[in-house]
């Protein structure tokens, strides 16, 4: 029978056990093993059946057991210790509090997904897990962050397989009352609400859930409230589900509603409010519009408000894959903004102007959330060195006239939250070496000095650890394979073979991630005979654990999964290769712990960073990967192996067609080769003590040298130092009058820029010989200094509005300056009778070989974060006279 209504009956904890409720509600338990151990010992059986979720556990411990615990003095002592520890963690001074003054008083961090724990399944993949790790590391460091997201009624989806290996999606209902969240309430106890205006007089209301992530509050908006019509109730139904309008409404709720939720939270708690807003990918970009509207209410016009908002905004782009960036039809966006919809006082054309792809190469009718993100943020970054470079090229059209190297997008390489991802066994081994407190600090705060003594751990301990973790993984895999087959309709009599799946002594390779085509799930199947030989090698076999979800609308991805599943179903190899359905955080943790080699074979450079290999590395797993994302940056031969890339030189590779096919062929062959000739022999070779010495040495180096780099603590410190703090300073500098001044200045500079010109360039010590090339060519000696003299026209602008620069360096075949160094020239006296200004400065020839220089004029203002910010630059015309610009010295 189906119930007509559903309640959650909350347990009443006996007085001495009250602290359990506080411990369950703060998600710090998800990265604090001692707290989890305490919950487990309260009721081991229910702990397992509740999937290790303390809130659910407290809902199912029988009253008799609670009474028993309330009288158990040993348990109560541990409970008190855990509660005290949490209080210390929440109130003590941490890294942020020891920094020099001037750091932001608050930072709001917006993300469409957050992966904090399997008990709060509000993520689909890397972006969400990264956001979760960002919050946790911010908590460990004491950074005053507020997280902002949505609470999806079904989360992402749960994956299972049909008998023939086709992905099945399930959308279980998540009742917020059974999740580790509490509702944000007004002082009078009524639920706090935010509302958005929709076209045709409708409205979208949402309540605000609060998840406490250590020291960090995470606000999650939920539209499933009775005041909403049915359609609006479903706005927060699924992560990345639905059509365009659905997505737009989700993103409006996240961005606009999110700012309103932050304001509500600050009003209710006395929080000073964020000085910096960080948007994790473009989905939350509308937050900037809401803040412009807030300033409009305070009397700033759009342009001045835009400047003030930009100053305090940080935008992180996460992918060069077009499908990863939301784009909406112009009309759809126009309909949802304006007089009878949201932000009525902002002109719709101004809204559209922020996101339209008006740049060269753009689709003029599409509104692009990444483009808006870049226009609304004065500071932007990619997520690895390589991805920073790729992003600068990809978005260079937004800064016309500037080479990619000058596009103002920097990079902060992602990191992972070690206390979440490191196996307790690894932590204990480290703690034995350096003490528990130092081990905890080393993992959360970082600082490589703390890691050095890990190098002294004896070989046999490292190998024993790896074996233990592999064995645990084998047990876990068998359990999951049996469950998966039962779900696929197999009876117990058919499943005897499952006890022989994987072998704790065999080299174990992990491959788990979402299944977009660029990640190439099935690259390993390219030559099936060769793979089979590797799996079934008589002395040096390998075994492979694979997992991953395809987006529900991606049939191509589902076909790849099916191909892999069918291969793994083959009785000849099914003991050596498995596909585990329903990849998620709970499974991921086990996988990273137990694998020996973590495989990653994306199409370079489409993996912006990748983080699973970092999590594996923290457990002593070696990486085998294409040199993409973070691995391109930190690969060393003692940390693993690089799969060579056969890229055709195109900036963004094709994922289908002949070229892609050839590339797969070459890279798959390299993968087999590495496994067969390098990796398996090293794993199975035995030294004098009967141990694989060289393998163990690689594990040791991975832990001690790579470990400190990949930490989320390192990443969050970089965000604080390189982005949040400068943004907070810029935000403070841009009070209302400075914002008006900057906006007026930009308008004046834009309007007058067409009159800016470089009229004449000459060098005081003309190079000796000339040949008849396009630009003048000459020779000069190393160490010589030329005097540059440039005549420029500034029209209505003055020297205080611009910088005139000499740009010089090595030149390539096409006379392009590479490796440029830039020097400002100085105005020499007043303008001449024609109103022309002369600028002068030295140019030292500090490099041999082909060398060139040019001059350029850029806007200059103390409140700009980058000289490219306005996308305005003037260079000499071809016939600038004198020696000409771009003089070449050979
Ligand atoms: C870390 C993680 C990811 C991201 O892995 P990539 O290497 O970035 O693809 C995805 N899903 C889960 C569950 C993870 O833990």
Coordinates of N, CA and C in Angstrom, one line a residue, residues 575-667:
X575 N 37.2 -12.3 -14.3 CA 37.9 -12.2 -13.0 C 39.0 -11.2 -13.0
X576 N 39.3 -10.5 -14.1 CA 40.4 -9.6 -14.2 C 39.9 -8.2 -14.6
X577 N 38.7 -8.0 -15.0 CA 38.3 -6.6 -15.4 C 36.8 -6.5 -15.0
X578 N 36.5 -5.5 -14.2 CA 35.1 -5.3 -13.8 C 34.6 -3.9 -14.1
X579 N 33.3 -3.7 -14.3 CA 32.7 -2.4 -14.4 C 31.8 -2.3 -13.2
X580 N 32.0 -1.4 -12.3 CA 31.2 -1.2 -11.1 C 30.2 -0.1 -11.4
X581 N 28.9 -0.4 -11.3 CA 27.9 0.6 -11.5 C 27.8 1.6 -10.3
X582 N 27.3 2.8 -10.6 CA 27.0 3.8 -9.6 C 28.2 4.4 -8.9
X583 N 29.1 4.9 -9.8 CA 30.3 5.6 -9.3 C 29.8 6.8 -8.5
X584 N 30.4 7.0 -7.3 CA 30.1 8.1 -6.4 C 31.1 8.2 -5.4
X585 N 31.0 9.1 -4.4 CA 32.0 9.3 -3.5 C 32.4 8.1 -2.6
X586 N 31.3 7.4 -2.2 CA 31.6 6.2 -1.4 C 32.5 5.2 -2.1
X587 N 32.1 4.9 -3.3 CA 33.0 4.0 -4.1 C 34.3 4.6 -4.4
X588 N 34.4 5.8 -4.8 CA 35.6 6.5 -5.1 C 36.6 6.3 -4.0
X589 N 36.2 6.5 -2.8 CA 37.2 6.5 -1.7 C 37.9 5.1 -1.7
X590 N 37.1 4.1 -1.8 CA 37.7 2.7 -1.8 C 38.6 2.5 -3.0
X591 N 38.2 3.0 -4.1 CA 39.0 2.8 -5.3 C 40.4 3.5 -5.2
X592 N 40.4 4.7 -4.8 CA 41.6 5.5 -4.7 C 42.6 4.8 -3.7
X593 N 42.0 4.2 -2.6 CA 42.8 3.6 -1.6 C 43.6 2.4 -2.2
X594 N 42.8 1.6 -2.9 CA 43.3 0.2 -3.2 C 44.0 0.0 -4.5
X595 N 44.0 1.0 -5.4 CA 44.6 0.7 -6.7 C 46.1 1.0 -6.7
X596 N 46.8 0.3 -7.5 CA 48.3 0.5 -7.7 C 48.6 1.6 -8.7
X597 N 47.8 1.6 -9.7 CA 48.0 2.5 -10.8 C 46.7 3.2 -11.2
X598 N 46.7 4.5 -11.3 CA 45.5 5.2 -11.7 C 45.6 5.7 -13.1
X599 N 44.7 5.2 -14.0 CA 44.8 5.5 -15.4 C 43.9 6.7 -15.8
X600 N 44.4 7.5 -16.7 CA 43.7 8.6 -17.2 C 44.1 8.9 -18.6
X601 N 43.2 8.8 -19.6 CA 43.6 8.9 -21.0 C 42.7 9.9 -21.8
X602 N 42.5 11.1 -21.3 CA 41.7 12.1 -22.0 C 42.4 12.5 -23.3
X603 N 41.6 13.2 -24.1 CA 42.2 13.8 -25.3 C 42.8 15.1 -24.8
X604 N 44.1 15.2 -24.9 CA 44.7 16.5 -24.4 C 44.3 17.6 -25.4
X605 N 44.1 18.8 -25.0 CA 44.1 19.3 -23.6 C 42.7 19.5 -23.0
X606 N 41.8 18.5 -23.2 CA 40.4 18.8 -22.8 C 40.2 18.5 -21.3
X607 N 41.1 17.8 -20.6 CA 40.9 17.6 -19.2 C 41.5 18.8 -18.5
X608 N 40.6 19.7 -18.0 CA 41.1 21.0 -17.5 C 42.1 20.8 -16.4
X609 N 41.8 19.9 -15.5 CA 42.8 19.6 -14.4 C 42.7 18.1 -14.2
X610 N 41.5 17.6 -13.7 CA 41.5 16.2 -13.3 C 41.9 16.1 -11.8
X611 N 41.2 15.4 -11.0 CA 41.6 15.4 -9.6 C 41.6 14.0 -9.1
X612 N 41.0 13.0 -9.8 CA 41.0 11.7 -9.2 C 42.4 11.1 -9.1
X613 N 43.3 11.4 -10.0 CA 44.7 10.9 -9.9 C 45.4 11.5 -8.7
X614 N 45.0 12.7 -8.3 CA 45.6 13.3 -7.1 C 45.2 12.6 -5.9
X615 N 43.9 12.2 -5.8 CA 43.4 11.5 -4.7 C 44.1 10.2 -4.6
X616 N 44.2 9.5 -5.7 CA 44.9 8.2 -5.7 C 46.4 8.4 -5.2
X617 N 47.0 9.4 -5.7 CA 48.4 9.6 -5.4 C 48.6 9.8 -3.9
X618 N 47.7 10.4 -3.2 CA 47.8 10.6 -1.8 C 47.7 9.3 -1.0
X619 N 47.3 8.3 -1.7 CA 47.3 6.9 -1.0 C 48.4 6.1 -1.5
X620 N 49.4 6.7 -2.2 CA 50.5 5.9 -2.7 C 50.3 5.1 -4.0
X621 N 49.2 5.5 -4.7 CA 48.9 5.0 -6.1 C 49.7 5.8 -7.1
X622 N 50.3 5.1 -8.1 CA 51.1 5.7 -9.1 C 50.2 6.1 -10.3
X623 N 50.5 7.2 -11.0 CA 49.6 7.6 -12.1 C 50.2 7.2 -13.4
X624 N 49.2 6.9 -14.3 CA 49.5 6.5 -15.7 C 48.6 7.4 -16.5
X625 N 49.1 8.4 -17.1 CA 48.2 9.4 -17.7 C 48.8 10.1 -18.9
X626 N 47.9 10.5 -19.8 CA 48.2 11.5 -20.8 C 48.7 12.8 -20.1
X627 N 49.6 13.5 -20.7 CA 50.1 14.7 -20.1 C 49.1 15.8 -20.2
X628 N 48.1 15.8 -19.4 CA 47.0 16.8 -19.5 C 46.7 17.3 -18.1
X629 N 46.1 18.5 -18.0 CA 45.7 19.0 -16.7 C 46.9 19.0 -15.7
X630 N 46.6 18.6 -14.5 CA 47.6 18.6 -13.4 C 48.8 17.7 -13.7
X631 N 48.6 16.6 -14.4 CA 49.7 15.7 -14.7 C 50.8 16.3 -15.6
X632 N 50.3 17.2 -16.5 CA 51.2 17.9 -17.4 C 52.1 18.8 -16.6
X633 N 51.6 19.3 -15.5 CA 52.4 20.2 -14.7 C 53.4 19.5 -13.7
X634 N 52.9 18.4 -13.1 CA 53.7 17.8 -12.0 C 54.3 16.5 -12.3
X635 N 54.0 16.0 -13.6 CA 54.6 14.6 -13.9 C 56.1 14.6 -13.6
X636 N 56.5 13.5 -13.0 CA 57.9 13.2 -12.9 C 58.0 11.7 -13.0
X637 N 59.1 11.2 -13.6 CA 59.1 9.8 -13.8 C 59.1 9.0 -12.5
X638 N 59.4 9.6 -11.4 CA 59.2 8.8 -10.1 C 57.8 8.8 -9.6
X639 N 56.9 9.5 -10.3 CA 55.5 9.5 -9.8 C 54.6 8.6 -10.7
X640 N 55.1 8.1 -11.8 CA 54.3 7.3 -12.6 C 54.8 7.5 -14.1
X641 N 53.8 7.3 -15.0 CA 54.2 7.2 -16.4 C 53.3 8.2 -17.3
X642 N 53.9 8.7 -18.3 CA 53.2 9.6 -19.2 C 52.8 8.9 -20.5
X643 N 51.6 8.9 -20.8 CA 51.2 8.3 -22.1 C 51.4 9.4 -23.2
X644 N 52.3 9.1 -24.2 CA 52.5 10.2 -25.2 C 51.3 10.6 -25.9
X645 N 51.2 11.8 -26.3 CA 50.1 12.4 -27.0 C 50.4 12.5 -28.5
X646 N 49.4 12.0 -29.3 CA 49.6 12.1 -30.7 C 48.7 13.3 -31.2
X647 N 48.9 14.5 -30.7 CA 48.0 15.5 -31.1 C 48.4 16.1 -32.4
X648 N 47.4 16.5 -33.2 CA 47.6 17.0 -34.5 C 48.0 18.4 -34.5
X649 N 48.1 19.0 -33.4 CA 48.5 20.4 -33.3 C 47.3 21.4 -33.3
X650 N 46.1 20.8 -33.5 CA 44.9 21.7 -33.4 C 44.7 22.1 -32.0
X651 N 44.2 23.4 -31.8 CA 44.0 23.8 -30.4 C 43.1 23.0 -29.7
X652 N 41.9 22.6 -30.3 CA 41.0 21.7 -29.6 C 40.8 20.5 -30.5
X653 N 41.1 19.3 -30.0 CA 41.1 18.1 -30.9 C 39.7 17.7 -31.3
X654 N 39.6 17.0 -32.4 CA 38.4 16.4 -32.8 C 38.2 15.2 -31.9
X655 N 36.9 14.9 -31.6 CA 36.6 13.7 -30.8 C 36.1 12.6 -31.7
X656 N 35.7 12.9 -32.9 CA 35.3 11.8 -33.9 C 36.0 12.1 -35.2
X657 N 35.9 11.1 -36.1 CA 36.5 11.2 -37.4 C 37.9 10.6 -37.6
X658 N 38.4 10.7 -38.7 CA 39.6 10.0 -39.1 C 40.8 10.4 -38.2
X659 N 40.9 11.7 -37.9 CA 42.1 12.2 -37.2 C 42.0 11.6 -35.7
X660 N 40.8 11.7 -35.2 CA 40.6 11.2 -33.8 C 40.9 9.7 -33.7
X661 N 40.5 9.0 -34.8 CA 40.7 7.6 -34.9 C 42.2 7.2 -34.9
X662 N 42.9 7.9 -35.6 CA 44.3 7.7 -35.7 C 45.0 8.0 -34.4
X663 N 44.5 9.1 -33.8 CA 45.1 9.4 -32.5 C 44.8 8.3 -31.4
X664 N 43.6 7.8 -31.4 CA 43.3 6.8 -30.5 C 44.2 5.6 -30.7
X665 N 44.4 5.3 -32.0 CA 45.2 4.1 -32.3 C 46.6 4.3 -31.7
X666 N 47.2 5.4 -32.0 CA 48.6 5.6 -31.5 C 48.7 5.6 -30.0
X667 N 47.7 6.3 -29.4 CA 47.8 6.5 -27.9 C 47.5 5.2 -27.2

